[in-house]
XYZ file of C-alpha atoms in Angstrom:
673
model
C -4.990 56.428 43.774
C -7.829 54.201 42.893
C -9.242 50.834 42.113
C -9.734 50.652 38.365
C -12.473 52.605 36.696
C -13.618 49.946 34.195
C -14.781 48.073 37.254
C -16.970 45.129 37.761
C -18.798 45.062 34.476
C -18.222 41.357 34.894
C -18.166 41.128 38.672
C -19.234 37.520 38.539
C -16.125 36.448 36.642
C -13.818 38.462 38.844
C -12.950 41.603 36.875
C -12.234 43.970 39.679
C -10.859 45.550 39.044
C -28.696 69.098 36.799
C -29.321 70.382 35.775
C -32.183 72.037 33.928
C -33.338 68.713 32.525
C -36.773 68.559 30.986
C -39.393 66.703 32.979
C -39.975 64.328 30.090
C -36.393 63.114 30.435
C -36.572 62.500 34.171
C -39.651 60.460 34.850
C -37.909 58.107 37.256
C -37.791 59.649 40.714
C -36.431 58.151 43.898
C -39.797 58.182 45.677
C -41.493 56.529 42.721
C -39.010 53.674 42.513
C -40.497 50.314 43.353
C -38.327 48.307 40.984
C -35.182 50.224 40.134
C -34.142 49.940 36.501
C -30.338 49.830 36.323
C -29.768 49.462 32.588
C -30.066 52.627 30.501
C -28.344 51.818 27.187
C -25.978 49.490 25.390
C -23.795 50.423 22.425
C -20.448 49.319 20.994
C -18.469 47.807 23.895
C -20.311 49.785 26.595
C -23.374 49.589 28.801
C -24.778 52.598 30.655
C -26.293 52.049 34.097
C -28.046 54.027 36.821
C -27.111 53.950 40.491
C -29.295 54.574 43.518
C -28.280 56.918 46.348
C -29.214 55.287 49.672
C -29.495 57.756 52.534
C -30.160 60.860 50.457
C -33.744 61.248 51.674
C -32.551 61.093 55.282
C -30.219 64.077 54.945
C -31.142 67.438 56.421
C -31.996 70.301 54.077
C -28.582 71.913 54.660
C -26.832 68.610 53.936
C -28.770 68.289 50.691
C -27.797 71.868 49.818
C -24.166 70.899 50.420
C -24.447 67.854 48.152
C -26.140 69.955 45.481
C -23.517 72.712 45.585
C -20.638 70.227 45.441
C -22.126 68.373 42.460
C -22.741 71.660 40.645
C -19.131 72.668 41.288
C -18.018 69.337 39.873
C -20.110 69.683 36.738
C -18.804 73.219 36.208
C -15.384 71.709 35.529
C -16.648 68.971 33.217
C -15.256 70.559 30.041
C -11.783 70.711 31.581
C -11.493 66.933 31.388
C -12.521 66.983 27.747
C -9.837 69.532 26.886
C -7.207 67.738 28.938
C -7.893 64.525 27.061
C -7.259 66.090 23.646
C -6.895 69.611 22.296
C -9.705 69.289 19.688
C -12.228 67.377 21.822
C -14.478 70.294 22.732
C -14.762 71.557 19.180
C -15.503 68.072 17.873
C -18.022 67.317 20.623
C -19.963 70.518 20.113
C -20.153 69.968 16.365
C -21.401 66.403 16.821
C -23.932 67.514 19.433
C -25.302 70.226 17.150
C -25.715 67.713 14.339
C -27.489 65.325 16.703
C -30.037 67.929 17.816
C -30.656 69.667 14.484
C -30.320 67.082 11.686
C -33.709 66.488 10.037
C -32.652 64.067 7.306
C -32.999 60.293 7.056
C -32.236 58.713 10.431
C -32.897 55.140 9.389
C -29.624 54.655 7.504
C -26.619 52.675 8.670
C -24.534 55.845 8.420
C -26.776 57.706 10.869
C -26.749 54.754 13.261
C -22.944 54.718 13.047
C -22.897 58.454 13.746
C -25.076 58.014 16.844
C -22.886 55.204 18.157
C -19.752 57.258 17.559
C -21.225 60.241 19.410
C -22.167 58.054 22.384
C -18.670 56.578 22.468
C -17.167 60.068 22.375
C -19.434 61.125 25.252
C -18.484 58.063 27.256
C -14.758 58.570 26.751
C -14.808 62.354 27.292
C -13.219 62.622 23.890
C -12.317 60.864 20.669
C -9.960 58.312 22.259
C -11.198 55.115 23.884
C -11.490 55.586 27.639
C -9.563 52.384 28.347
C -7.373 51.375 25.420
C -6.492 55.028 24.604
C -6.800 54.225 20.888
C -8.617 56.713 18.687
C -12.238 55.722 18.151
C -13.232 54.520 14.687
C -16.098 56.664 13.352
C -17.856 53.975 11.290
C -18.953 56.537 8.679
C -17.142 58.360 5.896
C -15.759 61.868 5.612
C -18.330 62.523 2.906
C -21.185 61.602 5.229
C -19.933 63.868 8.004
C -19.452 66.674 5.481
C -23.094 66.248 4.435
C -24.266 66.337 8.070
C -22.259 69.489 8.748
C -23.593 71.245 5.676
C -27.228 70.270 6.268
C -27.144 71.526 9.879
C -25.039 74.639 9.349
C -22.342 73.289 11.636
C -18.685 74.320 11.388
C -15.914 71.727 11.742
C -12.938 71.915 9.406
C -9.197 71.601 9.180
C -7.359 69.483 11.699
C -10.361 68.913 14.034
C -12.285 67.416 11.084
C -9.377 65.515 9.556
C -8.236 63.913 12.815
C -11.487 61.961 13.117
C -10.509 59.964 10.032
C -6.718 60.024 9.691
C -3.852 58.399 11.613
C -2.777 61.542 13.440
C -2.826 61.484 17.258
C -3.732 57.806 17.232
C -3.030 57.223 20.918
C -4.166 59.415 23.796
C -1.586 58.010 26.224
C 1.332 55.922 24.997
C 3.609 54.485 27.684
C 5.348 51.926 25.522
C 9.028 51.265 26.009
C 11.526 52.729 23.568
C 9.514 55.684 22.251
C 9.156 59.347 23.127
C 6.123 58.912 25.373
C 5.162 62.595 25.379
C 5.566 63.108 21.640
C 3.591 59.938 20.890
C 0.708 60.787 23.253
C -2.175 62.998 22.123
C -3.243 63.935 25.657
C -3.340 67.716 26.037
C -0.880 68.182 28.895
C 1.946 69.247 26.587
C 1.976 71.400 23.468
C 2.715 69.504 20.233
C 6.457 69.532 19.630
C 7.453 69.094 23.276
C 9.425 65.911 23.988
C 9.824 63.682 27.022
C 13.410 64.841 27.455
C 12.308 68.484 27.517
C 9.627 67.740 30.124
C 12.086 65.909 32.368
C 14.634 68.706 31.959
C 12.002 71.335 32.802
C 10.865 69.610 35.966
C 14.384 68.731 37.056
C 14.896 72.489 37.464
C 11.434 73.269 38.863
C 10.730 74.276 42.441
C 9.818 71.145 44.369
C 8.957 72.777 47.645
C 10.528 72.195 51.062
C 13.089 69.426 51.536
C 11.330 66.215 52.504
C 7.908 67.723 51.808
C 7.815 68.189 48.047
C 4.832 69.600 46.214
C 3.305 67.613 43.358
C 5.284 69.452 40.719
C 3.384 70.038 37.481
C 0.097 68.651 38.790
C -2.162 71.548 37.767
C -0.614 72.951 34.628
C 0.053 72.415 30.960
C 3.523 72.818 29.474
C 3.303 75.192 26.517
C 5.692 76.628 23.950
C 5.890 80.430 23.971
C 8.395 82.126 21.667
C 10.419 78.945 21.522
C 10.556 78.539 25.299
C 8.701 76.031 27.464
C 6.617 77.458 30.280
C 3.683 76.414 32.455
C 0.085 77.481 31.883
C -1.413 76.999 35.347
C -5.019 75.920 35.878
C -6.525 78.675 38.041
C -8.898 81.624 38.127
C -7.583 84.092 35.577
C -5.348 81.400 34.098
C -5.891 78.305 31.998
C -9.464 76.994 32.372
C -10.242 80.149 34.346
C -13.835 80.487 33.134
C -14.772 77.007 34.337
C -12.768 77.364 37.547
C -14.561 80.634 38.383
C -17.886 78.790 38.119
C -16.490 76.019 40.321
C -15.419 78.611 42.908
C -18.910 80.134 42.918
C -20.480 76.808 43.868
C -17.746 75.992 46.370
C -18.475 79.277 48.130
C -22.089 78.151 48.396
C -20.942 74.779 49.720
C -18.763 76.464 52.332
C -21.770 78.405 53.623
C -23.681 75.171 54.321
C -20.741 73.043 55.490
C -21.532 70.534 58.239
C -18.834 71.834 60.579
C -16.047 74.393 60.881
C -13.303 72.003 59.782
C -15.209 71.186 56.617
C -15.703 74.893 55.935
C -11.985 75.589 56.461
C -11.130 72.784 54.052
C -13.419 74.231 51.385
C -11.880 77.663 51.928
C -8.434 76.209 51.194
C -9.773 74.510 48.076
C -11.195 77.819 46.887
C -7.849 79.535 47.568
C -6.072 76.836 45.576
C -8.354 77.331 42.583
C -7.855 81.083 42.811
C -4.054 80.958 42.983
C -3.019 77.628 41.480
C -0.490 77.291 44.325
C 0.643 73.698 44.860
C 1.677 74.610 48.406
C -1.947 75.569 49.030
C -3.013 72.284 47.410
C -0.929 70.479 50.047
C -2.499 72.580 52.799
C -5.905 71.664 51.430
C -4.981 67.964 51.236
C -3.826 67.981 54.876
C -6.998 69.726 55.988
C -9.150 67.393 53.887
C -7.577 64.204 55.189
C -8.041 65.444 58.756
C -11.647 66.500 58.158
C -13.327 63.300 59.271
C -16.557 64.500 60.879
C -19.811 64.871 59.009
C -21.833 62.696 56.668
C -20.844 64.385 53.386
C -17.413 64.278 51.748
C -15.934 64.840 48.331
C -12.980 64.159 46.070
C -12.171 66.948 43.653
C -9.344 68.645 41.819
C -6.601 67.712 39.384
C -5.987 64.432 41.107
C -4.867 61.263 39.312
C -1.884 61.217 36.968
C -2.659 58.051 34.971
C -3.370 60.059 31.826
C 0.076 61.666 31.786
C 2.673 59.381 30.183
C 5.264 60.825 32.584
C 3.011 60.977 35.647
C 3.127 64.711 36.429
C -0.252 66.064 35.302
C -3.489 65.521 37.196
C -6.799 64.919 35.428
C -9.812 66.837 36.663
C -12.468 64.886 38.576
C -15.145 65.204 41.244
C -16.924 62.547 43.328
C -19.500 63.682 45.896
C -20.189 61.141 48.637
C -22.678 60.357 51.393
C -21.502 58.129 54.217
C -22.808 54.532 54.248
C -23.079 54.249 58.012
C -23.439 50.497 58.487
C -20.753 49.402 56.012
C -18.327 52.067 57.207
C -18.729 50.810 60.767
C -17.980 47.253 59.699
C -14.928 48.190 57.622
C -13.394 50.695 60.056
C -11.795 47.664 61.671
C -9.167 47.681 58.887
C -8.170 51.243 59.739
C -7.962 50.373 63.430
C -5.622 47.465 62.693
C -3.497 49.084 59.982
C -0.313 48.868 62.063
C -0.786 45.115 62.561
C -1.018 44.602 58.796
C 2.123 46.673 58.262
C 4.070 44.869 60.999
C 3.062 41.403 59.740
C 3.682 42.078 56.055
C 6.486 40.273 54.195
C 8.296 43.541 53.418
C 11.891 44.141 54.410
C 11.982 45.768 57.842
C 13.552 48.927 56.486
C 10.643 49.328 54.065
C 7.924 49.091 56.733
C 6.343 52.113 58.341
C 6.973 52.233 62.066
C 3.890 54.352 62.625
C 1.006 54.050 60.197
C -0.856 57.326 60.625
C -4.466 58.302 60.214
C -5.833 55.812 57.707
C -9.574 56.356 57.335
C -11.722 53.824 55.495
C -15.377 54.325 54.681
C -17.944 52.853 52.416
C -19.792 55.731 50.785
C -22.678 56.210 48.400
C -21.974 58.397 45.392
C -24.358 61.308 44.878
C -22.688 62.703 41.759
C -19.547 62.443 39.638
C -17.868 64.406 36.870
C -14.644 64.738 34.918
C -12.393 61.712 34.917
C -14.779 59.871 37.277
C -17.743 59.972 34.874
C -19.333 58.247 33.044
C -16.738 55.539 33.793
C -16.064 55.491 37.516
C -13.684 53.931 40.022
C -15.057 51.672 42.763
C -12.474 52.683 45.356
C -10.210 55.665 45.955
C -7.348 56.390 48.343
C -6.072 59.963 48.682
C -4.096 62.183 48.964
C -1.389 60.963 46.580
C 1.524 63.027 47.925
C 3.679 60.505 49.806
C 4.890 62.756 52.611
C 1.342 63.831 53.450
C 0.279 60.210 53.597
C 3.161 59.378 55.909
C 2.651 62.331 58.271
C -1.121 62.789 58.155
C -2.511 59.553 56.764
C -5.058 59.106 54.026
C -8.721 58.592 53.334
C -9.872 55.431 51.614
C -13.383 55.041 50.308
C -15.265 52.216 48.658
C -18.107 53.411 46.425
C -20.769 51.069 47.777
C -23.727 52.017 45.605
C -21.594 51.821 42.460
C -20.526 48.283 43.364
C -24.150 47.391 44.119
C -25.242 48.701 40.724
C -22.652 46.527 38.988
C -23.798 43.524 41.003
C -27.440 44.081 40.101
C -26.873 44.766 36.421
C -24.510 41.923 35.505
C -25.087 38.521 33.962
C -23.757 35.239 35.340
C -23.135 33.240 32.146
C -19.490 34.209 31.899
C -18.768 32.648 35.288
C -19.863 29.228 34.004
C -17.811 29.745 30.856
C -14.506 30.824 32.392
C -14.413 29.260 35.877
C -12.541 25.956 36.094
C -15.149 23.769 37.809
C -18.391 23.690 39.788
C -16.541 24.056 43.087
C -15.022 27.329 41.928
C -18.402 28.518 40.656
C -20.130 27.675 43.944
C -17.464 29.543 45.947
C -17.752 32.559 43.688
C -21.525 32.697 44.079
C -21.246 32.493 47.866
C -18.188 34.656 48.546
C -17.574 36.622 45.339
C -19.161 39.902 46.384
C -17.543 39.797 49.836
C -14.147 38.969 48.306
C -14.472 41.865 45.865
C -15.374 44.399 48.553
C -12.645 43.209 50.902
C -9.970 43.297 48.195
C -11.064 46.854 47.421
C -10.765 47.760 51.097
C -7.382 46.097 51.588
C -6.047 47.578 48.338
C -7.050 51.103 49.293
C -6.686 51.369 53.054
C -3.784 49.005 53.696
C -2.127 48.649 50.284
C -1.682 52.255 49.208
C -0.848 53.305 52.765
C 1.834 50.667 53.350
C 5.590 50.834 52.903
C 8.013 53.726 52.753
C 10.579 55.107 50.324
C 14.250 55.049 51.355
C 15.781 58.330 52.469
C 17.170 60.276 49.540
C 15.195 58.356 46.915
C 12.958 60.493 44.720
C 9.246 60.151 44.136
C 8.138 57.149 42.000
C 7.179 59.390 39.074
C 10.832 60.490 39.004
C 12.463 57.102 39.650
C 10.090 54.580 38.048
C 8.803 57.052 35.433
C 6.231 55.519 33.038
C 6.034 52.375 35.191
C 5.176 54.207 38.424
C 1.390 53.888 38.208
C 1.198 50.219 37.277
C 3.807 49.354 39.919
C 1.824 51.175 42.606
C -1.466 49.544 41.640
C 0.168 46.121 41.528
C 1.772 46.700 44.910
C -1.584 47.613 46.460
C -3.220 44.564 44.862
C -0.495 42.348 46.310
C -1.067 43.681 49.819
C -4.750 42.820 49.482
C -4.072 39.398 47.982
C -1.541 38.502 50.668
C -3.987 39.234 53.490
C -7.084 37.752 51.853
C -5.783 34.311 52.882
C -5.092 35.291 56.487
C -7.169 34.009 59.466
C -6.825 37.513 60.951
C -9.752 38.559 58.728
C -12.049 36.116 60.486
C -10.675 37.117 63.870
C -11.606 40.719 63.026
C -15.141 39.677 62.099
C -14.772 40.487 58.392
C -15.713 37.003 57.171
C -17.174 33.781 58.500
C -14.697 31.636 56.558
C -11.327 33.204 55.753
C -10.078 30.204 53.802
C -13.018 30.007 51.406
C -13.032 33.784 51.023
C -9.330 33.744 50.192
C -9.687 30.925 47.682
C -12.480 32.833 45.972
C -10.368 35.974 45.759
C -7.375 34.042 44.355
C -9.512 32.197 41.794
C -11.074 35.386 40.478
C -7.796 37.346 40.393
C -5.870 34.688 38.432
C -8.856 34.007 36.180
C -9.085 37.702 35.402
C -5.373 38.501 35.201
C -4.539 35.668 32.801
C -7.781 35.177 30.871
C -10.950 37.225 31.144
C -9.537 40.733 31.056
C -8.355 39.976 27.515
C -11.895 40.627 26.290
C -11.141 44.323 26.779
C -8.516 44.621 24.057
C -8.431 44.023 20.325
C -6.780 40.883 18.991
C -3.124 41.604 18.275
C -2.818 44.487 20.735
C -0.508 44.631 23.721
C -1.909 45.393 27.164
C -1.291 49.063 27.932
C -3.744 50.348 30.574
C -1.958 50.471 33.941
C -4.435 48.393 35.948
C -4.704 45.674 33.296
C -0.937 45.580 33.018
C -0.527 45.207 36.777
C -3.041 42.368 36.981
C -1.223 40.481 34.246
C 2.279 40.960 35.639
C 1.137 39.903 39.097
C -0.689 36.835 37.759
C 1.930 35.829 35.179
C 4.804 36.166 37.667
C 3.237 33.918 40.305
C 2.192 31.432 37.617
C 5.748 31.199 36.303
C 7.425 31.033 39.719
C 5.033 28.309 40.880
C 5.262 26.111 37.797
C 7.779 23.653 39.261
C 5.389 22.894 42.118
C 2.267 23.197 39.947
C 0.909 25.896 42.229
C -1.212 27.079 39.284
C -1.755 24.695 36.411
C -2.745 25.586 32.867
C -5.416 23.112 31.785
C -6.768 22.484 28.285
C -10.284 21.013 28.274
C -12.589 20.663 25.283
C -10.466 23.135 23.369
C -10.693 25.722 26.157
C -7.985 27.082 28.445
C -8.350 27.284 32.225
C -5.986 28.055 35.079
C -6.495 25.825 38.113
C -4.992 26.745 41.473
C -3.723 23.598 43.161
C -2.032 25.091 46.228
C -3.528 28.265 47.686
C -1.078 28.425 50.591
C 1.942 28.386 48.272
C 0.265 30.930 46.036
C -0.039 33.207 49.048
C 3.696 32.783 49.676
C 4.377 33.779 46.068
C 2.180 36.853 46.404
C 4.202 37.730 49.506
C 7.523 37.307 47.695
C 6.372 39.505 44.825
C 5.040 42.103 47.263
C 8.421 42.224 48.996
C 10.202 42.752 45.675
C 7.697 45.314 44.413
C 8.075 47.372 47.579
C 11.873 47.122 47.271
C 11.643 48.474 43.732
C 9.547 51.422 44.895
C 11.609 52.072 48.032
C 14.917 52.008 46.160
C 13.658 53.598 42.930
C 14.914 50.640 40.869
C 13.793 51.582 37.369
C 15.471 48.624 35.636
C 13.749 46.084 37.874
C 10.383 47.795 37.351
C 10.897 47.770 33.607
C 11.876 44.092 33.610
C 8.838 43.140 35.683
C 6.291 45.137 33.692
C 7.676 44.480 30.210
C 8.550 40.868 30.967
C 5.208 39.835 32.428
C 2.582 42.537 31.989
C 2.462 43.787 28.407
C 2.642 40.988 25.847
C -0.352 38.754 25.151
C -0.542 35.106 24.072
C -2.316 35.643 20.764
C -3.747 32.116 20.513
C -5.226 32.412 24.002
C -6.522 35.889 23.219
C -8.339 34.660 20.096
C -9.838 31.809 22.084
C -11.058 34.104 24.867
C -12.679 36.496 22.396
C -14.456 33.613 20.699
C -15.728 32.212 24.008
C -16.878 35.647 25.081
C -18.830 36.300 21.882
C -21.786 34.336 23.252
C -22.528 36.997 25.889
C -24.347 40.270 25.396
C -23.086 42.324 28.341
C -20.379 44.660 27.013
C -16.943 44.650 28.654
C -17.224 48.257 29.890
C -19.823 49.928 32.086
C -20.480 53.502 33.087
C -23.224 55.569 34.635
C -25.614 58.409 34.238
C -25.813 60.504 37.391
C -29.073 61.241 39.166
C -30.087 64.866 38.744
C -30.497 66.676 42.069
C -33.525 68.890 41.599
C -34.495 71.731 44.004
C -38.043 71.661 45.318
C -39.473 75.178 45.786
C -42.322 76.471 47.914
C -44.833 79.089 46.764
C -42.394 81.854 47.741
C -39.645 80.393 45.562
C -37.600 79.165 48.538
C -35.852 75.802 48.407
C -37.566 73.456 50.853
C -36.144 70.139 49.670
C -34.264 68.353 46.893
C -35.283 65.243 45.005
C -33.388 62.826 42.798
C -34.410 62.208 39.203
C -32.774 59.780 36.797
C -32.525 60.517 33.061
C -34.271 58.007 30.849
C -31.462 58.061 28.281
C -27.719 58.588 28.229
C -27.950 61.136 25.443
C -30.545 63.201 27.342
C -28.076 63.705 30.176
C -25.175 64.417 27.845
C -27.145 67.092 25.992
C -28.337 68.612 29.280
C -24.767 68.750 30.574
C -23.600 70.381 27.347
C -26.369 72.976 27.605
C -26.000 73.807 31.293
C -22.372 73.123 32.199
C -20.214 74.321 29.295
C -17.947 77.131 30.444
C -14.909 76.812 28.156
C -14.719 78.302 24.696
């Protein structure tokens, strides 16, 4: 589970939510940096940034070898994410990349510029569907132009993979709308074409779920395929689906195991290797238990088929890897949340029967990312809480991490003009400038370490993906947000030394959440569209619900000024009470598996958009140049060799361009046909 991956492109207005590279492409090295350049590129609705890796130079040689091996293992699985996103993505990407590197014709035309922008958007989204809206990307050039490019470069792309770029087929990667067949209407490649939602639910109703009370994450690492008219699973494993890439991942994980920081870490990597070899979900649970209990050492990782947001029914995990180095000072400061997790649970507004009596093993750290791949790259989360299996979380706890250097990169690369445009008054602006960064980091921490770890499901009630179905993800993210929001206005935070002014911090957090949930996040969608992405949906249903329930007391007031719409919070204490009431109800829905209540909450408050307000927001936003979405190139970790060819060190190099890294990844880390 994670804080959203669009993250902080507009931190100031409160949106929270190698490699074989040529030397000419990697002139920026860590030791040479005196003024770090964050911005790499801007195109369409996207900006590409760099991030620094504090602490890397202070690692031992073996620790650097571990980081290198883990990042190489992650990159080995990069193509898996592309194929998971859509069945024709790899073929389309490779054709576009060949054109880009071999076309010698006129590159000054509008058509060529449109082609380059389209290719960059495809790279950014790991496929031909927008990374956030899930809509198919518009090419901006004609079929005739692409045909000419293919012919002039001797590139093959025909039939459905060619046609789908331009037609209406497979228009939505993930479609969770009410009243449709969500599987049939989603292009994501977790299910063969022709398979329906009813067939998926019937298949998994009969599937082995593991021991009673300790279910495996059924369907997590497989695709449902049609074979001779029957539905069966193609499991992701060595010798199975994606086997060629997984074998390369295993090779690097074996190397990582040999340089692990301690025995527990090595045992955890051994279980991960066994999981990739066998595809056993029971082994995945063993690995998750070992991983969550492996807390020593300065290096950690997140990897596997993890998050299920891209599956309309919430079974299938998308491939990702995040390699992390501990941020020692920030982790020390934030560990206080882990140490007081039981207090937060005991004092929460949940029904007593929905509270955990013993909150186990929550670990919270701020980390610095050293490399990402799959679903975490180029667009990355800013916080992650794992494992996702509920019984493991209850018995063994979880790890929560905040990606500190990613947040810092957003902070350093943003522009402040939008704050003046969308904040209600100078008082709100001044608070945001003083407490905005602290409020953002603390909401991330509370969301991940307290929010996702809180509450329990009633005995006999199934997992949320079974009970709440297509609403499970947005309900869980909203529930975790509500935990954070409820406690951001609590004097306990100051008592714990997490802020010097809990009230001003809380007001800042409330201002930015309501401002974002009701107004500024609308810049991310096209006029006329509904909100569909789970995190955006949860921010709107949380914000719209408290706005409606507080209208009689004018807790939040909608204000029209100079033709512009603002939402002013008049009573922060009452707003906190409303957040608490909604948290109580959201937890009840999850604990009892109340699908109808989840549907009413999400559809009633989270999906539909006020079109007049949306048009206004888009017009107001048009004055700013920073795109609504940000992502990153990764630093390349380059071995340094002595005269005998032995590795004596590693250095970090940053690509000068986004396309240089994408072409290098395609050349060096493509293992699927």
